[in-house]
Amino acid sequence: MNVIWHHAKVSKRDRWLKNSHRSALIWITGLSASGKSTIAVELERRLFEYHINTFILDGDNVRHGLNKDLGFSEKDRKENMRRVGEMARLLVDAGILTIAAFISPYASDRAAIRNLFHKEEFIEVYLKCDLTVCEARDPKGLYKRARNGEIPDFTGISAPYEEPAKPELLLQTDSFPVNESVDRIFSYLTQKGIILNKR
Ligand code: ADP
């Protein structure tokens, strides 16, 4: 291959020192309507107010641009995940505390993304929410359409969701209010020294 890797003169550690916080990937996984986007947005706001460099990669949003050529077959979902993993790595290398909100139903895809990162840089957050609650919330009307057979391969209905075996955090979003979920993630980040506890 006639492509070489260019080495930078600014390291990730240099960026961490400049920012006064570390970077990592907070990977939020769970069924549709389990609260991934809602929690990601609130967490980003909270981190931003705390002067943290942060950015959300949202499953729906990347499918409008970078991944708009991909569908929902197993093969396309895998490619979707691979591209997102590479993009997340760039953001983490750039010193950004990155939040990713993706259903990411296959354990093997999540494991492949985990493998792109150092152990302490990948934080899997599983939003555990009963399917009946997700279906009752149905903020985008997707469950209704999936039940009517209008959406093939819909996670939880006609496609599997493989629960994380050992997530760094498990948040029961059918019983925790949004703020409590955000608090739990924030506490985890301070506990692990990713962000400083300034209080
Ligand atoms: P996802 O990104 O996982 O598909 P969304 O965040 O888009 O989920 O939708 C979840 C919906 O559930 C939102 O309308 C949100 O306001 C609502 N909701 C109700 N209670 C909670 C809770 N405790 N945690 C998260 N979301 C909740």
mmCIF file of C-alpha atoms and ligand atoms in Angstrom:
data_model
loop_
_atom_site.group_PDB
_atom_site.id
_atom_site.type_symbol
_atom_site.label_atom_id
_atom_site.label_comp_id
_atom_site.label_asym_id
_atom_site.label_seq_id
_atom_site.Cartn_x
_atom_site.Cartn_y
_atom_site.Cartn_z
ATOM 1 C CA MET A 1 0.000 0.000 0.000
ATOM 2 C CA ASN A 2 1.456 3.365 -1.026
ATOM 3 C CA VAL A 3 0.028 5.227 1.926
ATOM 4 C CA ILE A 4 2.159 6.195 4.895
ATOM 5 C CA TRP A 5 1.128 7.272 8.366
ATOM 6 C CA HIS A 6 2.118 10.861 9.243
ATOM 7 C CA HIS A 7 3.119 11.360 12.834
ATOM 8 C CA ALA A 8 1.888 14.486 14.546
ATOM 9 C CA LYS A 9 3.906 16.671 16.894
ATOM 10 C CA VAL A 10 0.942 17.242 19.176
ATOM 11 C CA SER A 11 -0.033 14.131 21.123
ATOM 12 C CA LYS A 12 -3.340 13.193 22.650
ATOM 13 C CA ARG A 13 -1.747 13.693 26.078
ATOM 14 C CA ASP A 14 -0.689 17.236 25.081
ATOM 15 C CA ARG A 15 -4.311 17.926 24.240
ATOM 16 C CA TRP A 16 -5.522 16.453 27.541
ATOM 17 C CA LEU A 17 -3.137 18.746 29.449
ATOM 18 C CA LYS A 18 -4.281 21.787 27.502
ATOM 19 C CA ASN A 19 -7.953 20.920 28.049
ATOM 20 C CA SER A 20 -7.570 19.890 31.716
ATOM 21 C CA HIS A 21 -9.612 16.757 31.009
ATOM 22 C CA ARG A 22 -9.097 13.481 29.246
ATOM 23 C CA SER A 23 -10.914 12.281 26.161
ATOM 24 C CA ALA A 24 -12.876 9.051 25.867
ATOM 25 C CA LEU A 25 -15.796 7.530 24.046
ATOM 26 C CA ILE A 26 -19.047 7.197 25.959
ATOM 27 C CA TRP A 27 -20.904 4.566 23.957
ATOM 28 C CA ILE A 28 -24.647 4.639 24.700
ATOM 29 C CA THR A 29 -26.487 1.520 23.522
ATOM 30 C CA GLY A 30 -30.074 0.361 23.950
ATOM 31 C CA LEU A 31 -33.378 -0.186 22.197
ATOM 32 C CA SER A 32 -35.015 2.528 20.141
ATOM 33 C CA ALA A 33 -36.754 4.955 22.549
ATOM 34 C CA SER A 34 -34.694 3.767 25.514
ATOM 35 C CA GLY A 35 -33.516 7.393 25.826
ATOM 36 C CA LYS A 36 -30.128 7.430 24.077
ATOM 37 C CA SER A 37 -30.540 10.750 22.241
ATOM 38 C CA THR A 38 -32.317 12.420 25.158
ATOM 39 C CA ILE A 39 -29.603 11.437 27.631
ATOM 40 C CA ALA A 40 -26.775 12.219 25.175
ATOM 41 C CA VAL A 41 -28.111 15.752 24.625
ATOM 42 C CA GLU A 42 -28.524 16.444 28.363
ATOM 43 C CA LEU A 43 -25.093 14.990 29.138
ATOM 44 C CA GLU A 44 -23.458 17.076 26.405
ATOM 45 C CA ARG A 45 -25.089 20.237 27.767
ATOM 46 C CA ARG A 46 -23.937 19.426 31.309
ATOM 47 C CA LEU A 47 -20.366 18.698 30.171
ATOM 48 C CA PHE A 48 -20.248 21.810 27.975
ATOM 49 C CA GLU A 49 -21.322 23.985 30.910
ATOM 50 C CA TYR A 50 -18.486 22.360 32.852
ATOM 51 C CA HIS A 51 -16.030 23.590 30.136
ATOM 52 C CA ILE A 52 -15.456 20.139 28.691
ATOM 53 C CA ASN A 53 -14.779 19.734 24.971
ATOM 54 C CA THR A 54 -17.506 17.347 23.989
ATOM 55 C CA PHE A 55 -19.436 16.247 20.912
ATOM 56 C CA ILE A 56 -22.291 13.853 20.114
ATOM 57 C CA LEU A 57 -22.288 11.306 17.323
ATOM 58 C CA ASP A 58 -25.958 10.440 16.894
ATOM 59 C CA GLY A 59 -27.170 7.345 15.068
ATOM 60 C CA ASP A 60 -29.936 9.128 13.187
ATOM 61 C CA ASN A 61 -27.764 12.114 12.307
ATOM 62 C CA VAL A 62 -24.842 10.216 10.765
ATOM 63 C CA ARG A 63 -27.282 8.385 8.534
ATOM 64 C CA HIS A 64 -28.193 11.754 6.968
ATOM 65 C CA GLY A 65 -24.629 12.356 5.780
ATOM 66 C CA LEU A 66 -21.549 10.170 6.074
ATOM 67 C CA ASN A 67 -23.592 6.959 6.124
ATOM 68 C CA LYS A 68 -26.570 7.863 3.959
ATOM 69 C CA ASP A 69 -25.657 5.099 1.523
ATOM 70 C CA LEU A 70 -26.294 2.457 4.207
ATOM 71 C CA GLY A 71 -29.499 0.619 5.147
ATOM 72 C CA PHE A 72 -30.399 -1.633 8.080
ATOM 73 C CA SER A 73 -29.359 -5.084 6.899
ATOM 74 C CA GLU A 74 -26.833 -6.817 9.135
ATOM 75 C CA LYS A 75 -24.059 -6.021 6.639
ATOM 76 C CA ASP A 76 -24.953 -2.332 6.433
ATOM 77 C CA ARG A 77 -25.341 -2.022 10.188
ATOM 78 C CA LYS A 78 -21.839 -3.457 10.575
ATOM 79 C CA GLU A 79 -20.409 -0.962 8.084
ATOM 80 C CA ASN A 80 -22.314 1.828 9.822
ATOM 81 C CA MET A 81 -20.671 0.827 13.100
ATOM 82 C CA ARG A 82 -17.224 0.493 11.564
ATOM 83 C CA ARG A 83 -17.332 4.025 10.149
ATOM 84 C CA VAL A 84 -18.706 5.445 13.368
ATOM 85 C CA GLY A 85 -15.957 3.696 15.347
ATOM 86 C CA GLU A 86 -13.266 5.212 13.138
ATOM 87 C CA MET A 87 -14.858 8.634 13.359
ATOM 88 C CA ALA A 88 -15.105 8.363 17.138
ATOM 89 C CA ARG A 89 -11.440 7.468 17.287
ATOM 90 C CA LEU A 90 -10.524 10.638 15.403
ATOM 91 C CA LEU A 91 -12.577 12.715 17.819
ATOM 92 C CA VAL A 92 -11.024 11.024 20.859
ATOM 93 C CA ASP A 93 -7.563 11.552 19.339
ATOM 94 C CA ALA A 94 -8.508 15.212 18.945
ATOM 95 C CA GLY A 95 -9.049 15.358 22.733
ATOM 96 C CA ILE A 96 -12.833 15.429 22.660
ATOM 97 C CA LEU A 97 -14.978 13.647 25.224
ATOM 98 C CA THR A 98 -17.189 11.978 22.654
ATOM 99 C CA ILE A 99 -20.713 10.702 23.222
ATOM 100 C CA ALA A 100 -22.119 8.149 20.782
ATOM 101 C CA ALA A 101 -25.818 7.245 20.798
ATOM 102 C CA PHE A 102 -26.474 4.164 18.678
ATOM 103 C CA ILE A 103 -28.809 1.210 19.105
ATOM 104 C CA SER A 104 -25.775 -0.965 18.184
ATOM 105 C CA PRO A 105 -27.657 -4.241 18.718
ATOM 106 C CA TYR A 106 -24.822 -6.650 17.929
ATOM 107 C CA ALA A 107 -22.320 -7.469 20.659
ATOM 108 C CA SER A 108 -19.624 -8.225 18.069
ATOM 109 C CA ASP A 109 -19.910 -4.718 16.556
ATOM 110 C CA ARG A 110 -19.663 -3.096 19.982
ATOM 111 C CA ALA A 111 -16.666 -5.295 20.779
ATOM 112 C CA ALA A 112 -14.981 -4.234 17.525
ATOM 113 C CA ILE A 113 -15.366 -0.583 18.510
ATOM 114 C CA ARG A 114 -14.148 -1.261 22.054
ATOM 115 C CA ASN A 115 -11.037 -2.817 20.510
ATOM 116 C CA LEU A 116 -10.153 0.457 18.779
ATOM 117 C CA PHE A 117 -9.619 2.115 22.178
ATOM 118 C CA HIS A 118 -7.487 1.804 25.285
ATOM 119 C CA LYS A 119 -9.394 0.161 28.110
ATOM 120 C CA GLU A 120 -10.033 3.357 30.076
ATOM 121 C CA GLU A 121 -11.083 5.273 26.942
ATOM 122 C CA PHE A 122 -14.181 3.223 26.129
ATOM 123 C CA ILE A 123 -17.203 3.496 28.392
ATOM 124 C CA GLU A 124 -20.147 1.352 27.406
ATOM 125 C CA VAL A 125 -23.407 2.660 28.855
ATOM 126 C CA TYR A 126 -26.335 0.296 28.494
ATOM 127 C CA LEU A 127 -29.765 1.908 28.740
ATOM 128 C CA LYS A 128 -31.861 -0.986 29.919
ATOM 129 C CA CYS A 129 -35.485 -0.256 29.207
ATOM 130 C CA ASP A 130 -38.293 -2.743 28.929
ATOM 131 C CA LEU A 131 -39.539 -3.193 25.366
ATOM 132 C CA THR A 132 -43.124 -2.486 26.469
ATOM 133 C CA VAL A 133 -42.010 0.905 27.883
ATOM 134 C CA CYS A 134 -40.062 1.755 24.706
ATOM 135 C CA GLU A 135 -43.063 0.812 22.653
ATOM 136 C CA ALA A 136 -45.414 2.913 24.779
ATOM 137 C CA ARG A 137 -43.076 5.945 24.462
ATOM 138 C CA ASP A 138 -42.541 5.492 20.715
ATOM 139 C CA PRO A 139 -41.500 9.163 20.194
ATOM 140 C CA LYS A 140 -40.912 8.702 16.470
ATOM 141 C CA GLY A 141 -43.822 6.310 15.819
ATOM 142 C CA LEU A 142 -41.336 3.669 14.671
ATOM 143 C CA TYR A 143 -42.639 0.780 16.794
ATOM 144 C CA LYS A 144 -46.131 1.310 15.430
ATOM 145 C CA ARG A 145 -44.801 1.202 11.879
ATOM 146 C CA ALA A 146 -42.622 -1.826 12.649
ATOM 147 C CA ARG A 147 -45.636 -3.693 14.124
ATOM 148 C CA ASN A 148 -47.530 -2.889 10.920
ATOM 149 C CA GLY A 149 -44.739 -4.518 8.954
ATOM 150 C CA GLU A 150 -43.667 -1.201 7.373
ATOM 151 C CA ILE A 151 -40.109 -1.345 8.753
ATOM 152 C CA PRO A 152 -38.177 -4.573 8.239
ATOM 153 C CA ASP A 153 -35.337 -5.562 10.602
ATOM 154 C CA PHE A 154 -36.561 -3.378 13.457
ATOM 155 C CA THR A 155 -34.562 -3.994 16.649
ATOM 156 C CA GLY A 156 -36.669 -5.560 19.389
ATOM 157 C CA ILE A 157 -39.500 -6.461 16.989
ATOM 158 C CA SER A 158 -38.057 -8.232 13.967
ATOM 159 C CA ALA A 159 -34.309 -7.977 14.629
ATOM 160 C CA PRO A 160 -32.369 -8.963 17.745
ATOM 161 C CA TYR A 161 -30.841 -6.785 20.457
ATOM 162 C CA GLU A 162 -27.923 -8.492 22.174
ATOM 163 C CA GLU A 163 -27.629 -7.103 25.696
ATOM 164 C CA PRO A 164 -24.155 -5.992 26.804
ATOM 165 C CA ALA A 165 -22.650 -8.616 29.105
ATOM 166 C CA LYS A 166 -20.361 -6.279 31.041
ATOM 167 C CA PRO A 167 -21.146 -2.629 30.371
ATOM 168 C CA GLU A 168 -19.205 -0.037 32.394
ATOM 169 C CA LEU A 169 -22.594 1.413 33.381
ATOM 170 C CA LEU A 170 -26.119 0.010 33.272
ATOM 171 C CA LEU A 171 -28.893 2.572 33.611
ATOM 172 C CA GLN A 172 -32.448 1.395 34.058
ATOM 173 C CA THR A 173 -34.141 4.103 31.983
ATOM 174 C CA ASP A 174 -37.629 2.708 32.467
ATOM 175 C CA SER A 175 -37.352 3.705 36.130
ATOM 176 C CA PHE A 176 -34.582 6.400 36.355
ATOM 177 C CA PRO A 177 -35.503 9.963 35.432
ATOM 178 C CA VAL A 178 -33.267 11.508 32.719
ATOM 179 C CA ASN A 179 -31.388 13.693 35.220
ATOM 180 C CA GLU A 180 -30.445 10.729 37.350
ATOM 181 C CA SER A 181 -29.026 8.881 34.339
ATOM 182 C CA VAL A 182 -26.967 11.952 33.453
ATOM 183 C CA ASP A 183 -25.773 12.270 37.081
ATOM 184 C CA ARG A 184 -24.631 8.650 37.064
ATOM 185 C CA ILE A 185 -22.561 9.093 33.911
ATOM 186 C CA PHE A 186 -21.102 12.361 35.212
ATOM 187 C CA SER A 187 -20.110 10.709 38.503
ATOM 188 C CA TYR A 188 -18.488 7.835 36.647
ATOM 189 C CA LEU A 189 -16.385 10.304 34.623
ATOM 190 C CA THR A 190 -15.172 12.105 37.747
ATOM 191 C CA GLN A 191 -14.545 8.847 39.607
ATOM 192 C CA LYS A 192 -12.318 7.625 36.775
ATOM 193 C CA GLY A 193 -10.466 10.952 36.582
ATOM 194 C CA ILE A 194 -11.584 11.623 33.027
ATOM 195 C CA ILE A 195 -12.947 14.951 34.167
ATOM 196 C CA LEU A 196 -11.870 16.786 37.309
ATOM 197 C CA ASN A 197 -14.166 17.114 40.261
ATOM 198 C CA LYS A 198 -14.147 20.893 40.692
ATOM 199 C CA ARG A 199 -16.858 20.995 43.344
HETATM 200 P P1 ADP B 1 -33.498 6.743 21.522
HETATM 201 O O1 ADP B 1 -32.457 7.781 21.143
HETATM 202 O O2 ADP B 1 -32.956 5.685 22.445
HETATM 203 O O3 ADP B 1 -34.259 6.195 20.372
HETATM 204 P P2 ADP B 1 -35.021 9.012 22.420
HETATM 205 O O4 ADP B 1 -34.162 9.769 23.399
HETATM 206 O O5 ADP B 1 -35.120 9.522 21.021
HETATM 207 O O6 ADP B 1 -34.574 7.473 22.448
HETATM 208 O O7 ADP B 1 -36.493 8.878 22.958
HETATM 209 C C1 ADP B 1 -36.797 8.517 24.272
HETATM 210 C C2 ADP B 1 -38.125 9.170 24.664
HETATM 211 O O8 ADP B 1 -38.494 8.731 25.975
HETATM 212 C C3 ADP B 1 -38.015 10.682 24.700
HETATM 213 O O9 ADP B 1 -39.215 11.225 24.185
HETATM 214 C C4 ADP B 1 -37.876 10.962 26.207
HETATM 215 O O10 ADP B 1 -38.347 12.239 26.563
HETATM 216 C C5 ADP B 1 -38.739 9.867 26.805
HETATM 217 N N1 ADP B 1 -38.415 9.510 28.189
HETATM 218 C C6 ADP B 1 -39.333 9.423 29.160
HETATM 219 N N2 ADP B 1 -38.775 9.061 30.331
HETATM 220 C C7 ADP B 1 -37.458 8.873 30.088
HETATM 221 C C8 ADP B 1 -36.367 8.471 30.916
HETATM 222 N N3 ADP B 1 -36.525 8.216 32.210
HETATM 223 N N4 ADP B 1 -35.137 8.365 30.355
HETATM 224 C C9 ADP B 1 -34.991 8.634 29.032
HETATM 225 N N5 ADP B 1 -35.981 9.014 28.201
HETATM 226 C C10 ADP B 1 -37.229 9.144 28.717
#
